[in-house]
mmCIF file of C-alpha atoms in Angstrom:
data_model
loop_
_atom_site.group_PDB
_atom_site.id
_atom_site.type_symbol
_atom_site.label_atom_id
_atom_site.label_comp_id
_atom_site.label_asym_id
_atom_site.label_seq_id
_atom_site.Cartn_x
_atom_site.Cartn_y
_atom_site.Cartn_z
ATOM 1 C CA UNK H 578 25.753 13.051 22.552
ATOM 2 C CA UNK H 579 26.446 14.756 25.834
ATOM 3 C CA UNK H 580 24.719 13.284 28.881
ATOM 4 C CA UNK H 581 23.341 15.536 31.553
ATOM 5 C CA UNK H 582 24.506 15.556 35.154
ATOM 6 C CA UNK H 583 20.968 14.542 36.043
ATOM 7 C CA UNK H 584 21.385 11.348 34.060
ATOM 8 C CA UNK H 585 24.663 10.531 35.798
ATOM 9 C CA UNK H 586 23.022 10.969 39.176
ATOM 10 C CA UNK H 587 20.062 8.931 37.987
ATOM 11 C CA UNK H 588 22.234 5.990 37.014
ATOM 12 C CA UNK H 589 23.762 5.915 40.513
ATOM 13 C CA UNK H 590 20.348 6.115 42.150
ATOM 14 C CA UNK H 591 19.077 3.397 39.839
ATOM 15 C CA UNK H 592 21.566 0.929 41.274
ATOM 16 C CA UNK H 593 20.454 1.887 44.781
ATOM 17 C CA UNK H 594 16.774 1.338 43.988
ATOM 18 C CA UNK H 595 17.377 -2.106 42.560
ATOM 19 C CA UNK H 596 19.720 -3.163 45.369
ATOM 20 C CA UNK H 597 16.806 -4.294 47.533
ATOM 21 C CA UNK H 598 15.734 -6.753 44.855
ATOM 22 C CA UNK H 599 19.112 -7.910 43.576
ATOM 23 C CA UNK H 600 21.525 -7.505 46.483
ATOM 24 C CA UNK H 601 23.187 -10.808 47.442
ATOM 25 C CA UNK H 602 21.383 -12.552 44.604
ATOM 26 C CA UNK H 603 24.357 -12.783 42.246
ATOM 27 C CA UNK H 604 24.829 -16.533 41.758
ATOM 28 C CA UNK H 605 26.989 -18.839 39.755
ATOM 29 C CA UNK H 606 24.161 -20.187 37.625
ATOM 30 C CA UNK H 607 24.996 -23.464 35.847
ATOM 31 C CA UNK H 608 23.403 -23.218 32.444
ATOM 32 C CA UNK H 609 20.696 -25.822 31.969
ATOM 33 C CA UNK H 610 19.452 -26.649 28.491
ATOM 34 C CA UNK H 611 16.618 -24.115 28.654
ATOM 35 C CA UNK H 612 18.971 -21.343 29.829
ATOM 36 C CA UNK H 613 21.574 -21.739 27.118
ATOM 37 C CA UNK H 614 22.030 -18.852 24.723
ATOM 38 C CA UNK H 615 20.779 -16.170 27.079
ATOM 39 C CA UNK H 616 22.409 -12.985 28.354
ATOM 40 C CA UNK H 617 23.331 -13.376 32.035
ATOM 41 C CA UNK H 618 24.218 -10.342 34.135
ATOM 42 C CA UNK H 619 25.975 -11.313 37.379
ATOM 43 C CA UNK H 620 24.105 -8.630 39.291
ATOM 44 C CA UNK H 621 22.422 -5.303 38.769
ATOM 45 C CA UNK H 622 25.749 -3.475 38.654
ATOM 46 C CA UNK H 623 26.744 -5.650 35.699
ATOM 47 C CA UNK H 624 23.405 -4.905 33.993
ATOM 48 C CA UNK H 625 23.769 -1.187 34.760
ATOM 49 C CA UNK H 626 27.219 -1.032 33.167
ATOM 50 C CA UNK H 627 25.795 -2.368 29.904
ATOM 51 C CA UNK H 628 23.018 0.246 29.858
ATOM 52 C CA UNK H 629 25.630 2.926 30.563
ATOM 53 C CA UNK H 630 27.665 1.633 27.623
ATOM 54 C CA UNK H 631 24.556 1.649 25.411
ATOM 55 C CA UNK H 632 23.970 5.310 26.253
ATOM 56 C CA UNK H 633 27.249 6.151 24.486
ATOM 57 C CA UNK H 634 26.305 4.425 21.229
ATOM 58 C CA UNK H 635 25.590 6.733 18.302
ATOM 59 C CA UNK H 636 24.417 4.335 15.587
ATOM 60 C CA UNK H 637 22.597 1.033 15.177
ATOM 61 C CA UNK H 638 25.916 -0.380 13.967
ATOM 62 C CA UNK H 639 27.362 0.230 17.467
ATOM 63 C CA UNK H 640 24.697 -2.023 18.960
ATOM 64 C CA UNK H 641 25.243 -4.587 16.207
ATOM 65 C CA UNK H 642 28.979 -4.733 16.906
ATOM 66 C CA UNK H 643 28.307 -5.263 20.610
ATOM 67 C CA UNK H 644 25.751 -7.961 19.840
ATOM 68 C CA UNK H 645 28.226 -9.894 17.678
ATOM 69 C CA UNK H 646 30.524 -10.225 20.707
ATOM 70 C CA UNK H 647 28.018 -12.108 22.863
ATOM 71 C CA UNK H 648 27.330 -15.845 22.702
ATOM 72 C CA UNK H 649 23.580 -15.832 22.176
ATOM 73 C CA UNK H 650 21.165 -14.924 19.399
ATOM 74 C CA UNK H 651 19.643 -11.552 20.273
ATOM 75 C CA UNK H 652 16.066 -10.616 19.452
ATOM 76 C CA UNK H 653 17.485 -8.186 16.909
ATOM 77 C CA UNK H 654 19.197 -10.976 14.938
ATOM 78 C CA UNK H 655 16.614 -13.723 15.521
ATOM 79 C CA UNK H 656 14.699 -15.155 12.568
ATOM 80 C CA UNK H 657 12.146 -16.625 14.988
ATOM 81 C CA UNK H 658 10.776 -13.210 15.954
ATOM 82 C CA UNK H 659 8.591 -11.489 13.384
ATOM 83 C CA UNK H 660 9.305 -7.966 12.174
ATOM 84 C CA UNK H 661 6.038 -6.798 13.728
ATOM 85 C CA UNK H 662 7.055 -8.291 17.079
ATOM 86 C CA UNK H 663 10.493 -6.664 16.888
ATOM 87 C CA UNK H 664 8.807 -3.320 16.307
ATOM 88 C CA UNK H 665 7.095 -3.763 19.688
ATOM 89 C CA UNK H 666 10.331 -4.349 21.645
ATOM 90 C CA UNK H 667 12.316 -1.436 23.131
ATOM 91 C CA UNK H 668 15.149 -0.695 20.726
ATOM 92 C CA UNK H 669 17.976 -1.148 23.251
ATOM 93 C CA UNK H 670 16.426 -4.381 24.545
ATOM 94 C CA UNK H 671 16.473 -5.888 21.057
ATOM 95 C CA UNK H 672 20.144 -6.541 21.813
ATOM 96 C CA UNK H 673 19.740 -7.682 25.443
ATOM 97 C CA UNK H 674 16.802 -10.057 24.990
ATOM 98 C CA UNK H 675 17.484 -13.417 23.343
ATOM 99 C CA UNK H 676 15.175 -14.930 20.758
ATOM 100 C CA UNK H 677 12.925 -16.152 23.585
ATOM 101 C CA UNK H 678 12.775 -12.508 24.740
ATOM 102 C CA UNK H 679 14.519 -13.242 28.028
ATOM 103 C CA UNK H 680 17.628 -12.244 30.000
ATOM 104 C CA UNK H 681 18.910 -12.810 33.533
ATOM 105 C CA UNK H 682 19.981 -10.493 36.367
ATOM 106 C CA UNK H 683 21.402 -12.413 39.336
ATOM 107 C CA UNK H 684 18.868 -15.146 40.013
ATOM 108 C CA UNK H 685 15.987 -13.377 38.253
ATOM 109 C CA UNK H 686 14.815 -14.385 34.805
ATOM 110 C CA UNK H 687 13.299 -11.350 33.058
ATOM 111 C CA UNK H 688 10.827 -12.103 30.273
ATOM 112 C CA UNK H 689 9.315 -9.560 27.882
ATOM 113 C CA UNK H 690 5.962 -9.966 26.154
ATOM 114 C CA UNK H 691 3.668 -7.453 24.432
ATOM 115 C CA UNK H 692 4.869 -4.365 26.258
ATOM 116 C CA UNK H 693 5.266 -6.035 29.671
ATOM 117 C CA UNK H 694 8.374 -7.170 31.594
ATOM 118 C CA UNK H 695 7.841 -10.187 33.889
ATOM 119 C CA UNK H 696 10.135 -11.576 36.582
ATOM 120 C CA UNK H 697 10.705 -15.236 37.444
ATOM 121 C CA UNK H 698 13.140 -16.820 39.915
ATOM 122 C CA UNK H 699 15.959 -19.273 39.178
ATOM 123 C CA UNK H 700 17.467 -21.588 41.810
ATOM 124 C CA UNK H 701 21.173 -22.227 42.365
ATOM 125 C CA UNK H 702 21.084 -25.088 39.854
ATOM 126 C CA UNK H 703 19.788 -22.876 37.065
ATOM 127 C CA UNK H 704 16.239 -24.247 37.229
ATOM 128 C CA UNK H 705 13.329 -21.865 36.779
ATOM 129 C CA UNK H 706 11.324 -21.972 40.008
ATOM 130 C CA UNK H 707 8.358 -20.017 38.661
ATOM 131 C CA UNK H 708 7.499 -19.463 35.033
ATOM 132 C CA UNK H 709 4.330 -17.466 34.780
ATOM 133 C CA UNK H 710 3.044 -14.057 33.764
ATOM 134 C CA UNK H 711 2.040 -12.969 37.242
ATOM 135 C CA UNK H 712 4.884 -10.772 38.518
ATOM 136 C CA UNK H 713 4.940 -7.621 36.388
ATOM 137 C CA UNK H 714 8.029 -5.476 36.974
ATOM 138 C CA UNK H 715 7.937 -3.126 33.992
ATOM 139 C CA UNK H 716 6.158 -1.762 30.925
ATOM 140 C CA UNK H 717 7.133 -0.334 27.559
ATOM 141 C CA UNK H 718 5.367 2.325 25.493
ATOM 142 C CA UNK H 719 6.485 3.532 22.105
ATOM 143 C CA UNK H 720 5.282 5.662 19.243
ATOM 144 C CA UNK H 721 1.581 5.590 18.446
ATOM 145 C CA UNK H 722 0.122 2.918 16.221
ATOM 146 C CA UNK H 723 1.071 3.307 12.556
ATOM 147 C CA UNK H 724 -0.761 6.125 10.800
ATOM 148 C CA UNK H 725 -1.024 6.936 7.164
ATOM 149 C CA UNK H 726 1.407 9.574 6.009
ATOM 150 C CA UNK H 727 -1.542 11.519 4.599
ATOM 151 C CA UNK H 728 -2.693 12.115 8.184
ATOM 152 C CA UNK H 729 0.481 13.967 9.113
ATOM 153 C CA UNK H 730 0.431 17.644 9.907
ATOM 154 C CA UNK H 731 2.948 20.461 9.926
ATOM 155 C CA UNK H 732 4.273 21.896 13.156
ATOM 156 C CA UNK H 733 6.220 25.083 13.656
ATOM 157 C CA UNK H 734 9.021 26.138 15.969
ATOM 158 C CA UNK H 735 10.231 23.499 18.425
ATOM 159 C CA UNK H 736 8.716 20.040 18.549
ATOM 160 C CA UNK H 737 6.971 18.945 21.749
ATOM 161 C CA UNK H 738 6.759 15.206 22.434
ATOM 162 C CA UNK H 739 5.009 13.517 25.351
ATOM 163 C CA UNK H 740 7.216 11.532 27.735
ATOM 164 C CA UNK H 741 4.255 9.533 29.008
ATOM 165 C CA UNK H 742 2.828 7.375 26.256
ATOM 166 C CA UNK H 743 5.505 7.282 23.605
ATOM 167 C CA UNK H 744 4.743 9.710 20.798
ATOM 168 C CA UNK H 745 5.827 10.457 17.275
ATOM 169 C CA UNK H 746 6.291 13.599 15.228
ATOM 170 C CA UNK H 747 5.950 13.175 11.474
ATOM 171 C CA UNK H 748 5.481 16.493 9.696
ATOM 172 C CA UNK H 749 3.819 16.582 6.296
ATOM 173 C CA UNK H 750 7.205 17.547 4.843
ATOM 174 C CA UNK H 751 8.737 14.407 6.359
ATOM 175 C CA UNK H 752 7.572 11.957 3.697
ATOM 176 C CA UNK H 753 7.412 11.617 -0.072
ATOM 177 C CA UNK H 754 5.755 9.100 -2.387
ATOM 178 C CA UNK H 755 7.374 7.515 -5.463
ATOM 179 C CA UNK H 756 6.694 5.026 -8.238
ATOM 180 C CA UNK H 757 9.877 2.993 -8.460
ATOM 181 C CA UNK H 758 11.446 2.613 -11.901
ATOM 182 C CA UNK H 759 14.559 0.525 -11.291
ATOM 183 C CA UNK H 760 16.076 -1.458 -8.437
ATOM 184 C CA UNK H 761 19.397 -3.093 -7.667
ATOM 185 C CA UNK H 762 20.661 -5.493 -5.016
ATOM 186 C CA UNK H 763 23.822 -4.282 -3.335
ATOM 187 C CA UNK H 764 26.175 -2.964 -6.055
ATOM 188 C CA UNK H 765 24.693 -5.025 -8.878
ATOM 189 C CA UNK H 766 23.178 -3.858 -12.134
ATOM 190 C CA UNK H 767 19.844 -1.964 -11.846
ATOM 191 C CA UNK H 768 16.810 -3.754 -13.294
ATOM 192 C CA UNK H 769 13.294 -2.582 -14.124
ATOM 193 C CA UNK H 770 11.123 -3.313 -11.090
ATOM 194 C CA UNK H 771 8.031 -1.269 -10.240
ATOM 195 C CA UNK H 772 6.755 -0.501 -6.744
ATOM 196 C CA UNK H 773 4.747 2.298 -5.150
ATOM 197 C CA UNK H 774 6.527 3.392 -1.999
ATOM 198 C CA UNK H 775 7.024 6.194 0.511
ATOM 199 C CA UNK H 776 10.189 7.365 2.233
ATOM 200 C CA UNK H 777 9.635 8.820 5.707
ATOM 201 C CA UNK H 778 11.760 10.497 8.389
ATOM 202 C CA UNK H 779 10.418 11.482 11.800
ATOM 203 C CA UNK H 780 10.980 11.779 15.557
ATOM 204 C CA UNK H 781 9.748 9.163 18.017
ATOM 205 C CA UNK H 782 9.758 8.612 21.781
ATOM 206 C CA UNK H 783 10.173 5.294 23.598
ATOM 207 C CA UNK H 784 9.408 5.022 27.324
ATOM 208 C CA UNK H 785 10.471 2.103 29.531
ATOM 209 C CA UNK H 786 9.106 1.760 33.083
ATOM 210 C CA UNK H 787 11.173 -0.974 34.744
ATOM 211 C CA UNK H 788 11.800 -1.543 38.454
ATOM 212 C CA UNK H 789 10.474 1.803 39.603
ATOM 213 C CA UNK H 790 12.607 3.749 37.129
ATOM 214 C CA UNK H 791 11.244 5.407 33.982
ATOM 215 C CA UNK H 792 13.601 5.892 31.029
ATOM 216 C CA UNK H 793 12.491 8.003 28.089
ATOM 217 C CA UNK H 794 14.349 8.108 24.762
ATOM 218 C CA UNK H 795 14.082 10.317 21.668
ATOM 219 C CA UNK H 796 15.028 8.906 18.258
ATOM 220 C CA UNK H 797 15.267 10.264 14.731
ATOM 221 C CA UNK H 798 14.119 7.509 12.362
ATOM 222 C CA UNK H 799 14.270 6.707 8.656
ATOM 223 C CA UNK H 800 11.584 4.350 7.383
ATOM 224 C CA UNK H 801 10.018 3.093 4.164
ATOM 225 C CA UNK H 802 6.454 1.940 3.550
ATOM 226 C CA UNK H 803 5.157 0.390 0.325
ATOM 227 C CA UNK H 804 1.877 -0.469 -1.335
ATOM 228 C CA UNK H 805 0.931 -4.121 -0.965
ATOM 229 C CA UNK H 806 -2.346 -4.828 -2.735
ATOM 230 C CA UNK H 807 -4.914 -2.335 -1.478
ATOM 231 C CA UNK H 808 -2.980 -1.538 1.707
ATOM 232 C CA UNK H 809 0.201 0.211 2.704
ATOM 233 C CA UNK H 810 2.816 -1.905 4.485
ATOM 234 C CA UNK H 811 3.978 0.308 7.344
ATOM 235 C CA UNK H 812 7.592 -0.856 7.728
ATOM 236 C CA UNK H 813 9.309 -2.333 4.682
ATOM 237 C CA UNK H 814 12.186 -4.576 5.831
ATOM 238 C CA UNK H 815 13.267 -6.108 2.508
ATOM 239 C CA UNK H 816 13.912 -3.214 0.108
ATOM 240 C CA UNK H 817 17.494 -1.936 0.121
ATOM 241 C CA UNK H 818 17.948 1.802 0.628
ATOM 242 C CA UNK H 819 20.697 4.404 0.715
ATOM 243 C CA UNK H 820 20.842 7.446 2.983
ATOM 244 C CA UNK H 821 22.987 10.415 3.896
ATOM 245 C CA UNK H 822 21.899 12.538 6.846
ATOM 246 C CA UNK H 823 23.543 15.553 8.425
ATOM 247 C CA UNK H 824 21.459 16.763 11.362
ATOM 248 C CA UNK H 825 22.181 18.545 14.620
ATOM 249 C CA UNK H 826 20.191 20.124 17.409
ATOM 250 C CA UNK H 827 19.220 19.672 21.017
ATOM 251 C CA UNK H 828 16.660 18.037 23.274
ATOM 252 C CA UNK H 829 15.451 19.095 26.689
ATOM 253 C CA UNK H 830 12.868 17.992 29.226
ATOM 254 C CA UNK H 831 10.274 20.664 30.033
ATOM 255 C CA UNK H 832 7.807 20.805 32.917
ATOM 256 C CA UNK H 833 4.177 21.611 32.023
ATOM 257 C CA UNK H 834 4.723 25.205 33.146
ATOM 258 C CA UNK H 835 7.493 25.566 30.560
ATOM 259 C CA UNK H 836 10.334 25.327 33.079
ATOM 260 C CA UNK H 837 13.330 23.340 31.864
ATOM 261 C CA UNK H 838 14.038 20.203 33.898
ATOM 262 C CA UNK H 839 17.641 18.994 33.689
ATOM 263 C CA UNK H 840 20.354 19.982 31.252
ATOM 264 C CA UNK H 841 20.022 20.406 27.492
ATOM 265 C CA UNK H 842 21.337 17.417 25.513
ATOM 266 C CA UNK H 843 22.971 18.088 22.147
ATOM 267 C CA UNK H 844 23.324 15.786 19.145
ATOM 268 C CA UNK H 845 25.137 15.897 15.824
ATOM 269 C CA UNK H 846 24.873 13.132 13.225
ATOM 270 C CA UNK H 847 26.704 12.918 9.912
ATOM 271 C CA UNK H 848 25.948 9.418 8.721
ATOM 272 C CA UNK H 849 25.670 7.652 5.373
ATOM 273 C CA UNK H 850 25.915 4.273 3.707
ATOM 274 C CA UNK H 851 26.489 2.919 0.201
ATOM 275 C CA UNK H 852 25.484 0.005 -2.003
ATOM 276 C CA UNK H 853 27.846 -2.355 -0.180
ATOM 277 C CA UNK H 854 25.922 -1.934 3.107
ATOM 278 C CA UNK H 855 22.350 -0.939 2.163
ATOM 279 C CA UNK H 856 19.701 -0.174 4.767
ATOM 280 C CA UNK H 857 16.636 -2.382 5.312
ATOM 281 C CA UNK H 858 13.828 -1.637 7.751
ATOM 282 C CA UNK H 859 13.814 1.323 10.155
ATOM 283 C CA UNK H 860 17.033 3.184 10.931
ATOM 284 C CA UNK H 861 17.345 4.541 14.496
ATOM 285 C CA UNK H 862 19.428 7.570 15.485
ATOM 286 C CA UNK H 863 19.399 8.031 19.311
ATOM 287 C CA UNK H 864 19.174 11.745 20.140
ATOM 288 C CA UNK H 865 18.689 11.906 23.915
ATOM 289 C CA UNK H 866 17.495 10.059 27.004
ATOM 290 C CA UNK H 867 16.344 10.936 30.496
ATOM 291 C CA UNK H 868 15.586 9.065 33.723
ATOM 292 C CA UNK H 869 12.663 9.686 36.109
ATOM 293 C CA UNK H 870 11.973 7.951 39.400
ATOM 294 C CA UNK H 871 8.578 6.918 40.684
ATOM 295 C CA UNK H 872 6.246 8.326 41.871
ATOM 296 C CA UNK H 873 7.004 11.117 39.375
ATOM 297 C CA UNK H 874 3.956 12.003 37.274
ATOM 298 C CA UNK H 875 5.643 12.056 33.859
ATOM 299 C CA UNK H 876 2.453 13.282 32.188
ATOM 300 C CA UNK H 877 3.550 16.693 33.473
ATOM 301 C CA UNK H 878 6.729 16.586 31.373
ATOM 302 C CA UNK H 879 7.498 16.638 27.674
ATOM 303 C CA UNK H 880 10.476 16.510 25.346
ATOM 304 C CA UNK H 881 11.233 19.695 23.437
ATOM 305 C CA UNK H 882 13.346 19.062 20.333
ATOM 306 C CA UNK H 883 15.082 21.484 17.970
ATOM 307 C CA UNK H 884 16.540 19.862 14.880
ATOM 308 C CA UNK H 885 17.975 21.107 11.599
ATOM 309 C CA UNK H 886 19.992 19.763 8.704
ATOM 310 C CA UNK H 887 19.662 17.731 5.524
ATOM 311 C CA UNK H 888 18.254 14.293 4.733
ATOM 312 C CA UNK H 889 18.998 12.246 1.596
ATOM 313 C CA UNK H 890 17.080 8.967 1.265
ATOM 314 C CA UNK H 891 16.511 6.698 -1.736
ATOM 315 C CA UNK H 892 15.762 3.136 -2.832
ATOM 316 C CA UNK H 893 18.888 1.354 -4.016
ATOM 317 C CA UNK H 894 19.133 1.473 -7.813
ATOM 318 C CA UNK H 895 16.189 3.822 -8.369
ATOM 319 C CA UNK H 896 16.781 7.091 -10.227
ATOM 320 C CA UNK H 897 14.636 9.060 -7.739
ATOM 321 C CA UNK H 898 15.471 10.279 -4.255
ATOM 322 C CA UNK H 899 14.129 12.255 -1.302
ATOM 323 C CA UNK H 900 16.636 15.073 -0.786
ATOM 324 C CA UNK H 901 15.408 17.736 1.624
ATOM 325 C CA UNK H 902 16.219 20.038 4.505
ATOM 326 C CA UNK H 903 14.670 19.793 7.964
ATOM 327 C CA UNK H 904 14.074 22.635 10.375
ATOM 328 C CA UNK H 905 11.964 21.388 13.276
#
């Protein structure tokens, strides 16, 4: 994915904005027992370099490989954090936050809870000076609350997505319902195992407002929901699935008047898996990102996305599949 010149400039300005808060605060922090197994950035420049690296990642597996190299349990890999809670954490921060949903920049302990980032201070001995929910330094907004696939509507031409609240685009052609006949685990023998389920693919926006900087991301996602009793379970994280997607297109930020703001960002994904590495839960494909600076009124801007290609998606071992083209 090509990054715009605007984004490169934004990253440099981002370091400048944070310098007032983090300059000269890089400390050698002895790890106390309550600060073990946490990601520590020496200063904001160190933190910035990781975000810059993340912007080059194309697949969830890239983040997973990075996470395996660090010496703490990330929120992404933690068994202590529920699936529902993980769904309410910014995707990139699933790999920065530990299982207590914390990380450190300089002598600041950053804690995340229910869409809010809080800041606490650590002394030179690694002791937390303040541990409360009073100093808010950021917020996170993602796609709207789960909706039934039957509520989805068709759109035409290019897709417009709000940069303000975190939105989703799920066309009526972006999901299909099945009654499962057979199922297999990894590359084992298929067995008879019934389940009513839906396979869904869609676009979603995540928006992070942290330290006076607003980052907005567009993702293409693959998800499965299934019938549990009388209700539909929005995000199935246990059923193994196979996929093969080949999509390409572009994203751009547009002002409310229709004027393009910044450069067009292009994407091209040709990705698949097999029974030896089946998918569980939601699969993220990062398409584009953009940075705004306060006091920008981001309600005046939107993402415009053009996307085309093919999507193959199925439950592992079932004899049915969702094989379709997309032209959004």
